Amino acid sequence: MSDIPELRRKNLIFLGAPGAGKGTIAKEMVAKYHIAHISTGDILRGEVAAQTPAGKQAEALMKSGQLVPDELVAGMVRRRIAEPDCRRGFILDGFPRTIRQAELLEDALRELELNIDAVVFFEVDDETLLRRLTARMNCRKCDAIYNKISRPPKQEGVCDICGGELFQRPDDSLETAKSRLKVFYGQTAPLVDYYRKNGLLFAVAADTIPAMMKRIAEELE
Ligand code: AMP
């Protein structure tokens, strides 16, 4: 018998401002429940690195902390959730980010005969968000996430997991981080009410990683 815990509610949206902890908790959930992690930010960074047409379209917008066009991201997500590894469940991390994206997601889900089972809203105050974003470090090779203050790697600049080089995302500079928060409040925050109204949303307050995992498990298992 498999000792991987099963989720009762398994197709999830992680909603929250940049720096709220969505990516970090998503990675913990993937390790624990073996569900798929779909981070539109990671997908887009891959497209930019490969200089695909989508990457070229997204590059300048990402650098300045603006959103890339709804149709472009929604198309990427639609293709990704149709892949077989998503049948065990998936986390949409950083998508949808606008009401239009939520509508496009609904169309895709209907077509694929899938449902969203829960929306996890990461509730974090602005001061904490900015502190976290500007101290964040990412691994170039495996995308692991560190924090210079609260979650430093064992050796400075080196990933504990794969030995890859750690770097600061260009959009995590203080100035761009502030713009990204503005974009969040203007374009993404309305989704909190949108999902609260259809009864899918529960909020998780900023806490230690184990405490947040416990709270989420209580809601979903
Ligand atoms: P993230 O890694 O989720 O913070 O995303 C980094 C950047 O990628 C964002 O600031 C946007 O420019 C772009 N991006 C990621 N997800 C989306 C989305 N769902 N809609 C539009 N732009 C996105």
Tab-separated table of C-alpha atoms and ligand atoms in Angstrom:
chain	number	residue	atom	x	y	z
A	1	MET	CA	0.000	0.000	0.000
A	2	SER	CA	1.277	3.482	-0.818
A	3	ASP	CA	2.163	5.690	2.154
A	4	ILE	CA	1.575	8.889	0.156
A	5	PRO	CA	-1.316	10.716	1.856
A	6	GLU	CA	-4.384	11.281	-0.333
A	7	LEU	CA	-6.102	14.634	-0.627
A	8	ARG	CA	-9.875	14.758	-0.490
A	9	ARG	CA	-9.741	18.120	-2.257
A	10	LYS	CA	-6.911	17.892	-4.758
A	11	ASN	CA	-7.234	20.487	-7.547
A	12	LEU	CA	-6.115	23.685	-5.885
A	13	ILE	CA	-5.529	27.358	-6.554
A	14	PHE	CA	-2.947	29.190	-4.437
A	15	LEU	CA	-3.941	32.842	-4.283
A	16	GLY	CA	-1.897	35.555	-2.617
A	17	ALA	CA	0.451	38.473	-3.155
A	18	PRO	CA	3.995	37.891	-4.387
A	19	GLY	CA	6.106	36.805	-1.432
A	20	ALA	CA	3.140	35.341	0.470
A	21	GLY	CA	4.669	31.844	0.479
A	22	LYS	CA	2.679	30.194	-2.330
A	23	GLY	CA	5.721	28.698	-4.075
A	24	THR	CA	7.362	27.475	-0.881
A	25	ILE	CA	4.210	25.765	0.412
A	26	ALA	CA	3.444	24.389	-3.081
A	27	LYS	CA	6.835	22.667	-3.149
A	28	GLU	CA	6.168	21.132	0.314
A	29	MET	CA	2.730	19.937	-0.847
A	30	VAL	CA	4.167	18.374	-3.999
A	31	ALA	CA	6.766	16.466	-1.957
A	32	LYS	CA	4.103	15.251	0.482
A	33	TYR	CA	1.130	14.479	-1.794
A	34	HIS	CA	2.825	13.945	-5.183
A	35	ILE	CA	0.480	16.321	-6.991
A	36	ALA	CA	1.562	18.572	-9.871
A	37	HIS	CA	2.915	22.079	-9.290
A	38	ILE	CA	1.925	24.559	-11.981
A	39	SER	CA	3.651	27.889	-11.398
A	40	THR	CA	2.915	30.289	-14.236
A	41	GLY	CA	5.882	32.421	-13.089
A	42	ASP	CA	8.236	29.408	-13.450
A	43	ILE	CA	6.752	28.467	-16.833
A	44	LEU	CA	7.131	32.046	-18.074
A	45	ARG	CA	10.720	32.323	-16.776
A	46	GLY	CA	11.467	29.118	-18.732
A	47	GLU	CA	9.968	30.647	-21.883
A	48	VAL	CA	12.017	33.816	-21.393
A	49	ALA	CA	15.235	31.826	-20.874
A	50	ALA	CA	14.528	29.844	-24.062
A	51	GLN	CA	13.567	33.056	-25.912
A	52	THR	CA	10.418	31.473	-27.350
A	53	PRO	CA	7.859	33.830	-28.986
A	54	ALA	CA	5.815	33.742	-25.731
A	55	GLY	CA	8.967	34.429	-23.711
A	56	LYS	CA	9.870	37.393	-25.882
A	57	GLN	CA	6.357	38.794	-25.432
A	58	ALA	CA	6.501	38.323	-21.641
A	59	GLU	CA	10.062	39.453	-20.886
A	60	ALA	CA	9.719	43.223	-20.535
A	61	LEU	CA	6.381	42.971	-18.709
A	62	MET	CA	7.853	40.545	-16.156
A	63	LYS	CA	10.911	42.712	-15.626
A	64	SER	CA	8.724	45.678	-14.737
A	65	GLY	CA	6.381	43.626	-12.533
A	66	GLN	CA	3.356	43.919	-14.851
A	67	LEU	CA	1.105	41.023	-15.804
A	68	VAL	CA	1.517	39.266	-19.137
A	69	PRO	CA	-1.639	38.987	-21.308
A	70	ASP	CA	-4.455	36.835	-19.903
A	71	GLU	CA	-4.909	34.719	-23.041
A	72	LEU	CA	-1.211	33.875	-23.199
A	73	VAL	CA	-0.991	32.547	-19.620
A	74	ALA	CA	-4.402	30.866	-19.728
A	75	GLY	CA	-3.378	28.934	-22.856
A	76	MET	CA	-0.242	27.682	-21.106
A	77	VAL	CA	-2.234	26.555	-18.088
A	78	ARG	CA	-4.856	24.845	-20.214
A	79	ARG	CA	-2.219	22.746	-21.978
A	80	ARG	CA	-0.492	21.927	-18.688
A	81	ILE	CA	-3.562	20.765	-16.717
A	82	ALA	CA	-4.454	18.395	-19.562
A	83	GLU	CA	-1.207	16.456	-18.987
A	84	PRO	CA	-1.502	13.033	-17.323
A	85	ASP	CA	0.512	13.886	-14.166
A	86	CYS	CA	-2.240	16.372	-13.193
A	87	ARG	CA	-4.785	13.585	-12.671
A	88	ARG	CA	-3.571	12.995	-9.114
A	89	GLY	CA	-4.266	16.674	-8.435
A	90	PHE	CA	-2.544	19.987	-9.106
A	91	ILE	CA	-1.682	23.310	-7.549
A	92	LEU	CA	-2.121	26.432	-9.657
A	93	ASP	CA	0.481	28.733	-8.126
A	94	GLY	CA	0.137	32.345	-9.271
A	95	PHE	CA	-2.778	31.690	-11.640
A	96	PRO	CA	-5.422	33.037	-12.070
A	97	ARG	CA	-4.299	36.594	-11.387
A	98	THR	CA	-7.253	38.461	-12.948
A	99	ILE	CA	-11.002	37.868	-13.132
A	100	ARG	CA	-10.605	37.298	-16.894
A	101	GLN	CA	-8.052	34.544	-16.207
A	102	ALA	CA	-10.489	32.937	-13.739
A	103	GLU	CA	-13.138	32.901	-16.474
A	104	LEU	CA	-10.716	31.417	-19.023
A	105	LEU	CA	-9.761	28.789	-16.441
A	106	GLU	CA	-13.425	27.883	-15.958
A	107	ASP	CA	-13.797	27.369	-19.737
A	108	ALA	CA	-10.726	25.113	-19.808
A	109	LEU	CA	-11.882	23.100	-16.785
A	110	ARG	CA	-15.326	22.599	-18.288
A	111	GLU	CA	-13.784	21.321	-21.512
A	112	LEU	CA	-11.482	18.941	-19.637
A	113	GLU	CA	-14.265	17.873	-17.218
A	114	LEU	CA	-12.269	18.988	-14.199
A	115	ASN	CA	-13.093	21.084	-11.127
A	116	ILE	CA	-11.256	23.320	-8.699
A	117	ASP	CA	-11.804	21.852	-5.215
A	118	ALA	CA	-10.374	24.649	-3.063
A	119	VAL	CA	-8.696	28.051	-3.210
A	120	VAL	CA	-6.057	28.708	-0.571
A	121	PHE	CA	-5.670	32.421	0.140
A	122	PHE	CA	-2.317	33.341	1.718
A	123	GLU	CA	-2.956	36.355	3.921
A	124	VAL	CA	0.212	38.353	4.629
A	125	ASP	CA	0.747	42.045	5.496
A	126	ASP	CA	2.650	44.313	3.072
A	127	GLU	CA	5.634	44.911	5.332
A	128	THR	CA	6.268	41.165	5.613
A	129	LEU	CA	5.772	40.716	1.861
A	130	LEU	CA	8.362	43.355	0.953
A	131	ARG	CA	10.812	42.039	3.546
A	132	ARG	CA	10.447	38.523	2.177
A	133	LEU	CA	10.622	39.459	-1.508
A	134	THR	CA	13.779	41.497	-1.183
A	135	ALA	CA	15.507	38.735	0.864
A	136	ARG	CA	14.427	35.924	-1.453
A	137	MET	CA	17.001	33.816	-3.333
A	138	ASN	CA	16.174	31.203	-5.976
A	139	CYS	CA	18.185	28.305	-7.336
A	140	ARG	CA	19.027	28.716	-11.009
A	141	LYS	CA	18.998	24.953	-11.541
A	142	CYS	CA	16.125	23.441	-9.509
A	143	ASP	CA	14.009	26.542	-8.625
A	144	ALA	CA	14.291	25.894	-4.858
A	145	ILE	CA	13.398	28.993	-2.822
A	146	TYR	CA	15.515	30.395	0.041
A	147	ASN	CA	15.413	33.513	2.179
A	148	LYS	CA	18.589	35.287	3.317
A	149	ILE	CA	17.042	35.885	6.759
A	150	SER	CA	14.474	33.206	7.566
A	151	ARG	CA	15.605	30.300	5.414
A	152	PRO	CA	19.271	30.703	4.452
A	153	PRO	CA	21.126	27.972	2.534
A	154	LYS	CA	23.859	26.082	4.451
A	155	GLN	CA	26.505	27.644	2.204
A	156	GLU	CA	25.998	31.197	0.964
A	157	GLY	CA	24.956	31.368	-2.679
A	158	VAL	CA	24.716	27.579	-3.105
A	159	CYS	CA	21.550	25.443	-3.250
A	160	ASP	CA	21.340	22.811	-0.450
A	161	ILE	CA	19.420	20.447	-2.716
A	162	CYS	CA	21.308	20.418	-6.020
A	163	GLY	CA	24.412	22.586	-5.499
A	164	GLY	CA	23.113	25.078	-8.097
A	165	GLU	CA	23.866	28.793	-7.981
A	166	LEU	CA	21.455	31.002	-6.024
A	167	PHE	CA	20.420	34.357	-7.452
A	168	GLN	CA	17.974	37.171	-6.759
A	169	ARG	CA	15.128	37.434	-9.282
A	170	PRO	CA	15.398	40.825	-11.017
A	171	ASP	CA	11.737	41.505	-10.174
A	172	ASP	CA	12.483	41.036	-6.450
A	173	SER	CA	14.292	44.393	-6.244
A	174	LEU	CA	12.527	46.772	-3.823
A	175	GLU	CA	11.203	49.049	-6.565
A	176	THR	CA	9.756	46.249	-8.719
A	177	ALA	CA	8.454	44.379	-5.671
A	178	LYS	CA	6.435	47.505	-4.768
A	179	SER	CA	4.978	47.666	-8.296
A	180	ARG	CA	4.057	43.985	-8.096
A	181	LEU	CA	2.158	44.580	-4.843
A	182	LYS	CA	0.235	47.399	-6.528
A	183	VAL	CA	-0.628	45.096	-9.428
A	184	PHE	CA	-1.765	42.478	-6.907
A	185	TYR	CA	-4.157	44.846	-5.124
A	186	GLY	CA	-5.486	46.303	-8.379
A	187	GLN	CA	-5.917	43.194	-10.501
A	188	THR	CA	-5.642	40.030	-8.388
A	189	ALA	CA	-7.205	40.876	-4.997
A	190	PRO	CA	-10.758	40.990	-6.505
A	191	LEU	CA	-10.391	37.213	-6.929
A	192	VAL	CA	-10.617	36.788	-3.142
A	193	ASP	CA	-14.277	37.828	-3.221
A	194	TYR	CA	-14.869	35.980	-6.464
A	195	TYR	CA	-13.819	32.651	-4.923
A	196	ARG	CA	-15.250	33.423	-1.492
A	197	LYS	CA	-18.680	33.825	-3.103
A	198	ASN	CA	-18.585	30.369	-4.631
A	199	GLY	CA	-17.547	28.837	-1.295
A	200	LEU	CA	-14.163	27.480	-2.378
A	201	LEU	CA	-11.865	29.825	-0.489
A	202	PHE	CA	-10.151	29.439	2.864
A	203	ALA	CA	-7.490	31.734	4.263
A	204	VAL	CA	-4.114	30.787	5.712
A	205	ALA	CA	-2.232	33.358	7.786
A	206	ALA	CA	1.537	33.819	7.526
A	207	ASP	CA	3.183	31.429	9.961
A	208	THR	CA	5.982	28.860	10.046
A	209	ILE	CA	5.995	26.406	7.139
A	210	PRO	CA	4.969	23.397	9.343
A	211	ALA	CA	2.095	25.402	10.889
A	212	MET	CA	0.804	26.457	7.461
A	213	MET	CA	1.109	22.882	6.154
A	214	LYS	CA	-0.870	21.604	9.164
A	215	ARG	CA	-3.651	24.120	8.629
A	216	ILE	CA	-3.883	23.303	4.902
A	217	ALA	CA	-3.852	19.534	5.551
A	218	GLU	CA	-6.737	19.922	8.030
A	219	GLU	CA	-8.800	21.629	5.326
A	220	LEU	CA	-7.919	19.315	2.447
A	221	GLU	CA	-7.260	15.774	3.680
B	1	AMP	P1	5.584	34.944	-10.006
B	1	AMP	O1	6.781	34.046	-10.113
B	1	AMP	O2	4.323	34.181	-9.817
B	1	AMP	O3	5.770	36.041	-8.998
B	1	AMP	O4	5.445	35.660	-11.443
B	1	AMP	C1	6.479	36.468	-11.959
B	1	AMP	C2	5.929	37.334	-13.080
B	1	AMP	O5	5.423	36.512	-14.135
B	1	AMP	C3	4.748	38.221	-12.700
B	1	AMP	O6	5.153	39.431	-12.092
B	1	AMP	C4	4.101	38.443	-14.077
B	1	AMP	O7	4.837	39.361	-14.856
B	1	AMP	C5	4.262	37.074	-14.710
B	1	AMP	N1	3.113	36.192	-14.373
B	1	AMP	C6	3.134	35.041	-13.630
B	1	AMP	N2	1.902	34.511	-13.538
B	1	AMP	C7	1.081	35.326	-14.227
B	1	AMP	C8	-0.318	35.336	-14.493
B	1	AMP	N3	-1.124	34.386	-14.007
B	1	AMP	N4	-0.800	36.347	-15.246
B	1	AMP	C9	-0.018	37.303	-15.764
B	1	AMP	N5	1.283	37.371	-15.525
B	1	AMP	C10	1.862	36.399	-14.778
